[in-house]
Coordinates of C-alpha atoms and ligand atoms in Angstrom, one line a residue:
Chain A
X16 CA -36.7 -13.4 23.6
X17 CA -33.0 -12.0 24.0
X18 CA -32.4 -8.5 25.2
X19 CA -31.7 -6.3 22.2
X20 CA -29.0 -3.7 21.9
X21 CA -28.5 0.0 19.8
X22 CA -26.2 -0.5 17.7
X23 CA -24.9 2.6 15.4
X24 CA -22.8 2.0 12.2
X25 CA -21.5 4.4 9.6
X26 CA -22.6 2.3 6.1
X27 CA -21.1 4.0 2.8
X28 CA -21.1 7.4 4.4
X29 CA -24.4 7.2 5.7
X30 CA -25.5 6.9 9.6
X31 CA -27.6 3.8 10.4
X32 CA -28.7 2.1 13.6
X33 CA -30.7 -0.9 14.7
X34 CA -31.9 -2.8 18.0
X35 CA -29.9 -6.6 17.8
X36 CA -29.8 -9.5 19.4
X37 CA -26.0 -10.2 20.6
X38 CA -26.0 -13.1 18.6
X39 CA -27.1 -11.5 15.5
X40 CA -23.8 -11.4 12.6
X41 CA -22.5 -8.1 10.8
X42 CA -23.5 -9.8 7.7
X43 CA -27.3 -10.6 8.9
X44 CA -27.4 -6.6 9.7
X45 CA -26.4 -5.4 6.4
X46 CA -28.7 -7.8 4.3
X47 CA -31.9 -8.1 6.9
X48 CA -32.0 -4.6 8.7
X49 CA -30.3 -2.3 6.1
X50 CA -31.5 -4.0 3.0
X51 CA -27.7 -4.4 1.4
X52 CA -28.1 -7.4 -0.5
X53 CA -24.9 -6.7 -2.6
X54 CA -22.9 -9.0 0.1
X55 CA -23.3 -12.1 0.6
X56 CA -23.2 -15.4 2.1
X57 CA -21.4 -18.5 1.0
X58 CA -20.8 -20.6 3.7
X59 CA -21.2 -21.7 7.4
X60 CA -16.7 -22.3 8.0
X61 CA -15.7 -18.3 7.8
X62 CA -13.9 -19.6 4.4
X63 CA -15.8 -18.4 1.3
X64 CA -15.2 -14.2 2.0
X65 CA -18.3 -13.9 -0.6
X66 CA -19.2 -11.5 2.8
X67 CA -15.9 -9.9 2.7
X68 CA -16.8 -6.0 3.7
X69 CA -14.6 -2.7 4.7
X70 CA -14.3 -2.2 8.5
X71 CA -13.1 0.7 9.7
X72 CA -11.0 0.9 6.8
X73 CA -9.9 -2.9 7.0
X74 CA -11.1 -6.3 4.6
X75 CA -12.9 -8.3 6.8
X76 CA -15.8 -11.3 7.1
X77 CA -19.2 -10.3 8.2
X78 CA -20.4 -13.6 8.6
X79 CA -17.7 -13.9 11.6
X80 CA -17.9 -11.1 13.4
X81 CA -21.1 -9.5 15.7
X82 CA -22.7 -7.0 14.2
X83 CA -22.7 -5.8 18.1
X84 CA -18.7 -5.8 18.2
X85 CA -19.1 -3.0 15.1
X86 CA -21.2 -0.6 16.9
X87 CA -19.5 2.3 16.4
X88 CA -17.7 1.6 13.0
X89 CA -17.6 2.6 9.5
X90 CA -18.5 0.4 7.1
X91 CA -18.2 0.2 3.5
X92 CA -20.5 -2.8 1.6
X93 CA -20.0 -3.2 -2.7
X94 CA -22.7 -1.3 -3.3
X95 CA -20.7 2.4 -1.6
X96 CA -18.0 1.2 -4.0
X97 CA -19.0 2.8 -6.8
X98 CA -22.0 3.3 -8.4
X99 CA -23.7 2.7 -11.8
X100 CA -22.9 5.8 -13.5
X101 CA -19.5 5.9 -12.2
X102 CA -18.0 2.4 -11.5
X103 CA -15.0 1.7 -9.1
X104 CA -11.8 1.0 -10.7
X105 CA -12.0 -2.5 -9.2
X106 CA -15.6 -2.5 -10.9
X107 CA -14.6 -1.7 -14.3
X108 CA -11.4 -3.7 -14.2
X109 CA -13.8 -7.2 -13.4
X110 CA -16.0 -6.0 -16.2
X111 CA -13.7 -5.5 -18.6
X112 CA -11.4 -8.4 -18.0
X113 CA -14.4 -10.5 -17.9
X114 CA -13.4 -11.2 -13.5
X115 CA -16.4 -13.1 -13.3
X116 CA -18.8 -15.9 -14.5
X117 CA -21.9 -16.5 -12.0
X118 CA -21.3 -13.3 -10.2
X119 CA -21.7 -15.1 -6.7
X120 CA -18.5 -14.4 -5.3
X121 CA -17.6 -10.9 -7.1
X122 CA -18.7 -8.4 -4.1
X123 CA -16.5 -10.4 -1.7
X124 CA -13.8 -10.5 -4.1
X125 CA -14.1 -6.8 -4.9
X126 CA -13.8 -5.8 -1.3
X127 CA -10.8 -8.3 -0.5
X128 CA -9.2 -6.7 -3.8
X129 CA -9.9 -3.3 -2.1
X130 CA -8.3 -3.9 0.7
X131 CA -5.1 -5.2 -1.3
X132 CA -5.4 -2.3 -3.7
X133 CA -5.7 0.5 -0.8
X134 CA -2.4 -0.7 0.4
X135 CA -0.4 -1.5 -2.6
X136 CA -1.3 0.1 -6.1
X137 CA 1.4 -2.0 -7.8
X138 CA 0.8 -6.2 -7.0
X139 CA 2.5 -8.3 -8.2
X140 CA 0.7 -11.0 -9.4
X141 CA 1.6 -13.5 -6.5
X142 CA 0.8 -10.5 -4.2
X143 CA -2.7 -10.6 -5.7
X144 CA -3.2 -14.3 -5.6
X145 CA -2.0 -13.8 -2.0
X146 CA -4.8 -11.5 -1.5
X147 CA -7.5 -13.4 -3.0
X148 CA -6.7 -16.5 -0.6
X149 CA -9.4 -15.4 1.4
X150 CA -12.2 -15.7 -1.5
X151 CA -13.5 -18.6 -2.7
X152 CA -14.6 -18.4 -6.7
X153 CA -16.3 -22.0 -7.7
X154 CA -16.5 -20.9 -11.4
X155 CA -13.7 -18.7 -12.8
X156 CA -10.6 -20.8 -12.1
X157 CA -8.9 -17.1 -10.5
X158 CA -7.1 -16.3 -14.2
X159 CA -9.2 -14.0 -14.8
X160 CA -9.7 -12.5 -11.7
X161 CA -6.3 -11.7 -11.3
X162 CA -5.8 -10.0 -14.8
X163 CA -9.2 -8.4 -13.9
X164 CA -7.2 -7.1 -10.5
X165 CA -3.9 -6.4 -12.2
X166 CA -6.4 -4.2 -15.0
X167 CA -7.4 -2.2 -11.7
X168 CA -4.8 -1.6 -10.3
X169 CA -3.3 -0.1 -13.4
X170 CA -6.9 2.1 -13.9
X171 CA -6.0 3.4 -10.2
X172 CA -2.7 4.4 -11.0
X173 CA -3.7 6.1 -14.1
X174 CA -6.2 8.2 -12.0
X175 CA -3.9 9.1 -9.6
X176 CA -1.4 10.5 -11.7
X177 CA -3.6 12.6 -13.3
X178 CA -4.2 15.9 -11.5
X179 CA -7.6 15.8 -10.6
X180 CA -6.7 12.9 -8.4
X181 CA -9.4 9.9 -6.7
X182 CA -10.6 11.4 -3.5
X183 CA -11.4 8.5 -1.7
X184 CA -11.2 4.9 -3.9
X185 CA -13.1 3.0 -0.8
X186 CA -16.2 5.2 0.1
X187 CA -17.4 6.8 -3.2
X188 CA -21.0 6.6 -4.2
X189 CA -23.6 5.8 -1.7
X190 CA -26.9 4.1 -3.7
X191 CA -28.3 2.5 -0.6
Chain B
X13 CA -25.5 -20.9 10.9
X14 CA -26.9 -18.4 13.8
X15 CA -25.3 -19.1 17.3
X16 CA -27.3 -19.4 19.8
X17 CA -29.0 -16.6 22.1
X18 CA -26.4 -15.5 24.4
X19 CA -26.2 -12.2 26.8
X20 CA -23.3 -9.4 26.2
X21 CA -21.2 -7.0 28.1
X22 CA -18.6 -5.0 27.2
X23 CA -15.4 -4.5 29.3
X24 CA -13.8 -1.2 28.7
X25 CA -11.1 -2.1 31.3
X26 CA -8.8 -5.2 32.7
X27 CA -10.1 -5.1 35.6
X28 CA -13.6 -4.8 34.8
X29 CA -13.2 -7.8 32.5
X30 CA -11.7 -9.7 35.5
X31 CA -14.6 -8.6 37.7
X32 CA -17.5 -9.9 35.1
X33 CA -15.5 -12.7 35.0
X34 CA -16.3 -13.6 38.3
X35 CA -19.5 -12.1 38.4
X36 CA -20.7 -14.5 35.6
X37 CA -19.4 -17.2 37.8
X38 CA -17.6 -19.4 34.8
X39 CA -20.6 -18.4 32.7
X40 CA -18.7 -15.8 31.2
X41 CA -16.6 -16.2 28.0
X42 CA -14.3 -13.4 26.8
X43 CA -14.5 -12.4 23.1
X44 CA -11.8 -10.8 21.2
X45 CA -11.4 -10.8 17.6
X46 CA -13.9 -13.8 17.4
X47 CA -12.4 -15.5 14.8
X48 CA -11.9 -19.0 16.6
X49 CA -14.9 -18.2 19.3
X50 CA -17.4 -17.1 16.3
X51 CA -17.1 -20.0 14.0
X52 CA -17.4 -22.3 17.2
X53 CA -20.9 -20.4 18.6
X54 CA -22.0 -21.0 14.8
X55 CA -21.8 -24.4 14.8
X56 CA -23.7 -24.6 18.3
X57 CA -20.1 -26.3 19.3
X58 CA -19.6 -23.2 21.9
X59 CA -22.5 -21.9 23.8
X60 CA -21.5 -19.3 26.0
X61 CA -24.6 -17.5 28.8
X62 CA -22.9 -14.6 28.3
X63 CA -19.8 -13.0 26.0
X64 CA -17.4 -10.1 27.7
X65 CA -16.0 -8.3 25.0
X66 CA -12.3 -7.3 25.3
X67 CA -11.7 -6.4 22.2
X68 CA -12.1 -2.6 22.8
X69 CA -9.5 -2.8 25.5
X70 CA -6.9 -0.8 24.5
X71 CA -3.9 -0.8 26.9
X72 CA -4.1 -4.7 25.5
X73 CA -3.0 -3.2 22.2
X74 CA 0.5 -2.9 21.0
X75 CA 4.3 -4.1 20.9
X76 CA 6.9 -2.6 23.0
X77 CA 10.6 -4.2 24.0
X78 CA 11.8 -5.5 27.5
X79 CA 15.1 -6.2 27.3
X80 CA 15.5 -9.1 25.2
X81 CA 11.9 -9.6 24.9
X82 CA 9.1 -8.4 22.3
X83 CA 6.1 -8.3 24.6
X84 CA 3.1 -8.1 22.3
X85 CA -0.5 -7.0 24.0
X86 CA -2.7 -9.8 23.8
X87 CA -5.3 -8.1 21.5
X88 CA -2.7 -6.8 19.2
X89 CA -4.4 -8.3 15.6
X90 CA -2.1 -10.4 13.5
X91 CA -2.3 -7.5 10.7
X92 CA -1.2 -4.8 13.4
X93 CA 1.8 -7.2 14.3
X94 CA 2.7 -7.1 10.7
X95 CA 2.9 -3.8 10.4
X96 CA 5.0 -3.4 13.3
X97 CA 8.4 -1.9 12.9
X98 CA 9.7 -3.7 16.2
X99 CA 8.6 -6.5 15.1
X100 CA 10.2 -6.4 11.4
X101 CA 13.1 -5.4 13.3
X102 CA 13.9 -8.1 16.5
X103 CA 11.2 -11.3 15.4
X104 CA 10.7 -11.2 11.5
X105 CA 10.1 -15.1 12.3
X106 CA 6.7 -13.7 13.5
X107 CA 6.2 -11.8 10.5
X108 CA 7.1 -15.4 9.1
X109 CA 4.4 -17.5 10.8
X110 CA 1.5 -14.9 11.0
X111 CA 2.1 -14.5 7.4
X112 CA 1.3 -18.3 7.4
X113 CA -2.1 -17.8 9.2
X114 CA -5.2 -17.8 7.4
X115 CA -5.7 -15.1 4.7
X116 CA -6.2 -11.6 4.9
X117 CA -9.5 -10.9 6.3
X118 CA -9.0 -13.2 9.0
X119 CA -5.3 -11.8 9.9
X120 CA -7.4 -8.4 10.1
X121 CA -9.4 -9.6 13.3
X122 CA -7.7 -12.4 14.7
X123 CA -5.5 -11.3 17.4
X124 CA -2.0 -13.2 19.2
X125 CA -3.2 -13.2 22.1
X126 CA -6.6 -14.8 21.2
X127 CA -4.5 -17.7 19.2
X128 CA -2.8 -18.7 22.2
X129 CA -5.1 -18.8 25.0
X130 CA -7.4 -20.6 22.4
X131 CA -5.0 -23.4 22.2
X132 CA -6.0 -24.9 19.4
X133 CA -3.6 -28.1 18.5
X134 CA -3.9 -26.9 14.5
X135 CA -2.9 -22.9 15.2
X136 CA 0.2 -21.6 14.1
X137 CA 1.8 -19.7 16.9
X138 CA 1.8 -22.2 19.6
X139 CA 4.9 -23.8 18.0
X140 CA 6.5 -20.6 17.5
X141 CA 5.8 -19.7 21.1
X142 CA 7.9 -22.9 22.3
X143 CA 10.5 -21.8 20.2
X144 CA 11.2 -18.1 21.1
X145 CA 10.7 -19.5 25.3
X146 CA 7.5 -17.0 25.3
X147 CA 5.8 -16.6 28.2
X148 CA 2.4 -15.5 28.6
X149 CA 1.4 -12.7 30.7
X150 CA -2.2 -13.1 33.0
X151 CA -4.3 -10.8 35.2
X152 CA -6.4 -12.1 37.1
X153 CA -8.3 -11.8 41.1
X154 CA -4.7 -12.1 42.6
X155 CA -2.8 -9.9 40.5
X156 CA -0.3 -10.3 37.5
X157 CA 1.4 -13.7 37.1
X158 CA 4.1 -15.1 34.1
X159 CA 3.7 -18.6 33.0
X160 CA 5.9 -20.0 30.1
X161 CA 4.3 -21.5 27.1
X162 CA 5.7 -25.1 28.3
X163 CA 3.3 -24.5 31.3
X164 CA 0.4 -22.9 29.9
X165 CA -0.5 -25.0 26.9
X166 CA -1.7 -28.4 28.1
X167 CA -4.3 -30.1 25.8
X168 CA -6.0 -29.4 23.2
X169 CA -8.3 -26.4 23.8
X170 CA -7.0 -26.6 27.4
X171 CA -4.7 -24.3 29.1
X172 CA -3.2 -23.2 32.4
X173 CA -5.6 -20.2 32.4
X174 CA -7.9 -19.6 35.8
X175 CA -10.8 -19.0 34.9
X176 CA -11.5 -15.4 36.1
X177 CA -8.6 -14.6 34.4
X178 CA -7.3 -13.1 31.6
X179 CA -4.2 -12.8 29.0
X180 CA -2.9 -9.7 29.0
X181 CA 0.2 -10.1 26.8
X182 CA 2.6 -12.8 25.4
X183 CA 6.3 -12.1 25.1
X184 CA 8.9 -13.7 22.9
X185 CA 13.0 -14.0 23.4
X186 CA 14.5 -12.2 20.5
X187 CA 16.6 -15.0 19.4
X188 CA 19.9 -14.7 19.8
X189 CA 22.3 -12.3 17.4
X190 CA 24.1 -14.5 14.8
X191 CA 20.8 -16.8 15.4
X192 CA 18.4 -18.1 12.6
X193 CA 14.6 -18.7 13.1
X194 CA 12.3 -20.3 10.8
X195 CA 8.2 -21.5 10.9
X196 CA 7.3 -23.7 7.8
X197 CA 3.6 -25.3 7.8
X198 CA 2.4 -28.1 6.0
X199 CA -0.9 -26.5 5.3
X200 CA -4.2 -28.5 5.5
X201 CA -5.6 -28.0 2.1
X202 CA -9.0 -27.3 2.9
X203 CA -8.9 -25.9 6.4
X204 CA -5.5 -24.0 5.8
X205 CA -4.4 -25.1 9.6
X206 CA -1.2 -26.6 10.1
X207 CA -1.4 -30.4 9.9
X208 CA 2.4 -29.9 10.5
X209 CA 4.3 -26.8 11.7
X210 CA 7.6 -26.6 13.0
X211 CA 9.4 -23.4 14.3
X212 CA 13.0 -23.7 14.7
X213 CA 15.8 -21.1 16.0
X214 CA 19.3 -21.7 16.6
X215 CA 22.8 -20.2 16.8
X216 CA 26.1 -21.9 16.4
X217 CA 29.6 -20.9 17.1
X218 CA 32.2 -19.5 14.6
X219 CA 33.7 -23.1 14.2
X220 CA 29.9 -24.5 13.4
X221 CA 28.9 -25.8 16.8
X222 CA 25.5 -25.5 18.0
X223 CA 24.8 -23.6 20.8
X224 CA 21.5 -22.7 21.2
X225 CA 18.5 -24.6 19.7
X226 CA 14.5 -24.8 19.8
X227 CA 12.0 -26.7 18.1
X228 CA 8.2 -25.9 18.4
X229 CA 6.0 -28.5 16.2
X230 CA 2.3 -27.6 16.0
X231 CA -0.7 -29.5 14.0
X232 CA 0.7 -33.4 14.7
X233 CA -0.4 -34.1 18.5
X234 CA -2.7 -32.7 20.5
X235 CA -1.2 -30.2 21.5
X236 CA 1.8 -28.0 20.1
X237 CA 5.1 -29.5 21.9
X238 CA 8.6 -29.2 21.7
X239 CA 11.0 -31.8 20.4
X240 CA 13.5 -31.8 23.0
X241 CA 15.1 -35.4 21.6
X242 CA 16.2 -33.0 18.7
X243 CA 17.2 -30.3 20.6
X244 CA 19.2 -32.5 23.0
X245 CA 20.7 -34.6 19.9
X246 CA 21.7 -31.5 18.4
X247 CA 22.8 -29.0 21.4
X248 CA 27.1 -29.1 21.0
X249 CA 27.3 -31.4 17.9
X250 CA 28.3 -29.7 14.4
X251 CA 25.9 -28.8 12.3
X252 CA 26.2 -30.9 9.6
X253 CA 24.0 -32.8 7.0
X254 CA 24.2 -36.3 9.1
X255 CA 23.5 -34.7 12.3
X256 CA 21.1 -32.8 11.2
X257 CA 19.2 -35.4 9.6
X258 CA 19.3 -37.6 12.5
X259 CA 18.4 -35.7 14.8
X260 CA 15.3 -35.1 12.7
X261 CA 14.4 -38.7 12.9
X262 CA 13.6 -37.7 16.4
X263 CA 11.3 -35.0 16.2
X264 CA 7.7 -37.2 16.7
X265 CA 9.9 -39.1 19.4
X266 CA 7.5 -40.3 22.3
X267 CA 4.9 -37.8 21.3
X268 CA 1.4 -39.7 20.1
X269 CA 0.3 -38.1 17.0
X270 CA -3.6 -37.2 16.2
X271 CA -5.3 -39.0 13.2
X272 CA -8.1 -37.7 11.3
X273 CA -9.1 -38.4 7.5
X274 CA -6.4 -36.3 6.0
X275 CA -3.5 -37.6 7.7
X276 CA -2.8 -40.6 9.6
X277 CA -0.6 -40.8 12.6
X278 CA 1.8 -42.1 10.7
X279 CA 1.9 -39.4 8.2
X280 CA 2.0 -36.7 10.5
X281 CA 5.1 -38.5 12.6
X282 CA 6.6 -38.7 8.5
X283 CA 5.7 -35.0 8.1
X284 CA 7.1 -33.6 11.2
X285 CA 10.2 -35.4 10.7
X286 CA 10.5 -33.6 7.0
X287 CA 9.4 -30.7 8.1
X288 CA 11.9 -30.6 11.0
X289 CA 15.0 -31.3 9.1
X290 CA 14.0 -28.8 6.4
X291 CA 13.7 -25.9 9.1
X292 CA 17.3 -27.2 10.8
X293 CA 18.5 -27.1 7.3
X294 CA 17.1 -23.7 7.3
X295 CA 18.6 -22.5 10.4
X296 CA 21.6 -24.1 10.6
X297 CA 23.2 -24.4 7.6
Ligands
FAD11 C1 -11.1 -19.1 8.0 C2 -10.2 -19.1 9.2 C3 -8.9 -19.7 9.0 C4 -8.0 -19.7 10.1 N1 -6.8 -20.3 9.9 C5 -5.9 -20.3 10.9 C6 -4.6 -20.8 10.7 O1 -4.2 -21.2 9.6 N2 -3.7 -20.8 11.7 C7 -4.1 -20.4 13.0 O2 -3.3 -20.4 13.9 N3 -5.3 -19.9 13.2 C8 -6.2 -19.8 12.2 N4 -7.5 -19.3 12.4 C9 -7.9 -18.9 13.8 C10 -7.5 -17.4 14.0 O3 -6.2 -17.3 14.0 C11 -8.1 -16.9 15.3 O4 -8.2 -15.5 15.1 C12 -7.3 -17.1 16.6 O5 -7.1 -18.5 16.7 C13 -8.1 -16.7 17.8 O6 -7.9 -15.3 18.0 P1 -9.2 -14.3 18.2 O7 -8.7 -13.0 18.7 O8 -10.0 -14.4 17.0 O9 -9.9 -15.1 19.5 P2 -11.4 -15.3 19.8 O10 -12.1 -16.1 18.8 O11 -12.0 -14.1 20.2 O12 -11.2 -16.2 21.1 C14 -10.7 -17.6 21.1 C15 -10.7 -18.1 22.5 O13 -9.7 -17.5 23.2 C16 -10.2 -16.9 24.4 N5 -9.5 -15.6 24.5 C17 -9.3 -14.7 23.5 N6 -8.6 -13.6 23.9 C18 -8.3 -13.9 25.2 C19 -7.5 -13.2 26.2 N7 -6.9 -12.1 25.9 N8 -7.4 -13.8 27.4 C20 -8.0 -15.0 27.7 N9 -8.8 -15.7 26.8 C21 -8.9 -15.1 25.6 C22 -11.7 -16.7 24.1 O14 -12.4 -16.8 25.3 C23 -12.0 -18.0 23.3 O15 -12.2 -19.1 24.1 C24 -8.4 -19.2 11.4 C25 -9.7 -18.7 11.5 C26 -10.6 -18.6 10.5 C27 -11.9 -18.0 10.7
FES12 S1 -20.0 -16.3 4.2 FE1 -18.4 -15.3 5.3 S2 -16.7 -16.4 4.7 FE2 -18.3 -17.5 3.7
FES13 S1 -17.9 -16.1 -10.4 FE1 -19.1 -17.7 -9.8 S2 -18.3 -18.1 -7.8 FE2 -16.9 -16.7 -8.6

């Protein structure tokens, strides 16, 4: 048996820590150990980003980095994106604009979207089909997708000019 | 897949990196954003005893300018190099190429330094490394040393590197004022590698004769090269359609190209010829 090591992450705003084999992946330790199902896995090449999650603020692949080399880190999985009562803008942009068919790939493409949308509240739509080259979507055919991003990214800007503005748009809610 | 079980150690310095280098005795592999070595260790391709993690060290972070180089820390991440106002200002042909790389989340980990001294003969940067006459910066026991890219890349997956060593930086020429750079990719449409990419910089004179010229090709052989036949056609001719596309004809000259299922060898030799004269076209005209 491999020697295990702490390791302490910062998951939607809430401290968590487990003992892990090196070789165990970011991705394994969010589904297996901390129960957050919401991202997933799609493939074995790093290609798919259906396990596309925040890192320290960042869009990245879980399924290609050690959950070891994240000790330390704050995460941010779907499910701290928003929650049921009060859905991300990226949530209720894919609902309404219908972003999605099987569902499979959404969380993945929600986070890449995030970390599009935290940098740039105004895409153009080759900026977003830029941003979604690292998510792979087997039903949808990316139209919808995009107006689904394009939708968000105008609900963000509404909320931020209002005066009560969006505190934080990547680590609201916390259901897990 | 799962890699396999493997030990792991965190180096907080250089020289502690270089020291469980050699206390690992070659079973020691260095890790920094992961995003060649991870895939690999999935497959069971790579199987390392034991991983060092770099990727925390940060004096290995960051651009500064020497003179007329850019001198980028090894573990400086594709995304940071971006972002980096030195960069937009002296190499936007970086900004170019890593824009090229991968997609997003992968330009988030992946770091320059990790896509050189993995060497991989379908990475990007190699070819812009030839180009801009980079050199890459190593620790190791015996002190610093500077090898240029010419010596340091040698095969594919193989490089000059000792093996209780380590990259600490790679610096790239700021080509030359009045210069044009270029890096266009042929991209692999599954993998998103380069099956081609060429990198090309050049200056000419006021009356249109060329005075400095580079060529990096990636993807085609195995290994990234540079097409010196072109260079050497080109170097004090005019820059003109003809000359220009001759000298393109050149550009697989005496190189043996890979062959897989996508392209054939004799694709690749068409495609780096394209490719060659549209970046000359690019930069020259
Ligand atoms: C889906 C996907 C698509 C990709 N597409 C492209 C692409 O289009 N073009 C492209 O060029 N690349 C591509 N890559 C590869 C990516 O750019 C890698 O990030 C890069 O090649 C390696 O950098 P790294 O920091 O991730 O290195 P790691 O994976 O950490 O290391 C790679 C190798 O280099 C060694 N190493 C790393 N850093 C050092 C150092 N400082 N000193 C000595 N040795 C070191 C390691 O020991 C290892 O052998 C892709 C990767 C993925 C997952
Ligand atoms: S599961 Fe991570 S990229 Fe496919
Ligand atoms: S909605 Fe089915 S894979 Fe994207």
């Amino acid at each position: 048996m491999a020697k295990k090591y702490p390791v302490q992450v910062k998951v939607n705003g809430k401290m968590k820590s487990a003992e892990v084999e090196p070789r165990l992946l970011l991705v394994h330790l969010l589904r297996d150990e901390f129960d957050l199902t919401g991202t997933h896995i799609g493939c074995d090449t790093s290609q798919c980003g259906a396990c596309t999650v925040m890192l320290d603020g960042m869009a990245v692949k879980s399924c290609t980095i050690l959950a070891i080399q994240a000790d330390g880190a704050e995460i941010t999985t779907v499910e701290g994106l928003g929650s049921r009562e009060e859905l991300h803008p990226i949530q209720q942009g894919f609902w309404e604009k219908h972003g999605l068919q099987c569902g499979f790939c959404t969380p993945g493409v929600m986070m890449a979207v995030n970390g599009l949308l935290q940098e740039n509240i105004n895409p153009s739509e080759a900026e977003i089909r830029e941003a979604l080259d690292g998510v792979i979507c087997r039903c949808t055919g990316y139209q919808f997708i995009v107006k689904a991003v394009q939708h968000a990214a105008e609900l963000i800007r509404e909320q931020q000019s209002q005066p009560v503005s969006l505190e934080n748009v990547t680590t609201r809610g916390d259901v897990s | 897949m799962i890699p396999t079980s493997f030990d792991y150690v965190r180096a907080a310095s250089v020289p502690e990196a270089i020291q469980l280098l050699k206390n690992f005795n070659g079973e020691g592999k260095l890790i920094a954003g992961g995003h060649s070595l991870v895939p690999l260790m999935k497959f069971r391709i790579t199987t390392p005893g034991t991983l060092i993690d770099i990727s925390q060290i940060q004096e290995l972070k960051g651009v500064s300018k020497e003179g007329g180089r850019l001198v980028i820390g090894a573990l400086t991440t594709y995304a940071e190099a971006l972002g980096d106002p030195l960069v937009a200002a002296h190499l936007p042909v970086l900004a170019e190429a890593i824009q090229k790389i991968a997609d997003l989340q992968v330009r988030n980990k992946g770091t320059i330094g990790g896509n050189i001294a993995h060497a991989d003969p379908a990475a990007d940067l190699p070819a812009l490394a030839l180009a801009l006459d980079a050199v890459v910066h190593i620790t190791g026991e015996d002190g610093e040393e500077r090898v240029p890219i010419q010596d340091f890349l040698f095969g594919p997956f193989m490089t000059a590197l000792p093996e209780t060593s380590i990259v600490t930086a790679v610096s790239f020429a700021i080509p030359p004022t009045e210069g044009k750079s270029t890096y266009l990719k042929y991209f692999h449409p599954a993998s998103g590698y380069a099956v081609v990419g060429v990198a090309a910089v050049a200056r000419k004179t006021a009356d249109g004769v060329i005075n400095h010229i580079r060529v990096g090709i990636t993807g085609a052989g195995d290994c990234a090269f540079r097409a010196e036949n072109v260079e050497k056609y080109l170097l004090g001719k005019t820059a003109t359609l003809e000359n220009i596309s001759k000298a393109a004809q050149l550009a697989a000259d005496e190189v043996d190209m890979g062959e897989d299922l996508f392209a054939s060898s004799d694709y690749r030799r068409h495609l780096c010829e394209v490719y060659t004269e549209r970046a000359l076209r690019k930069v020259l005209l």
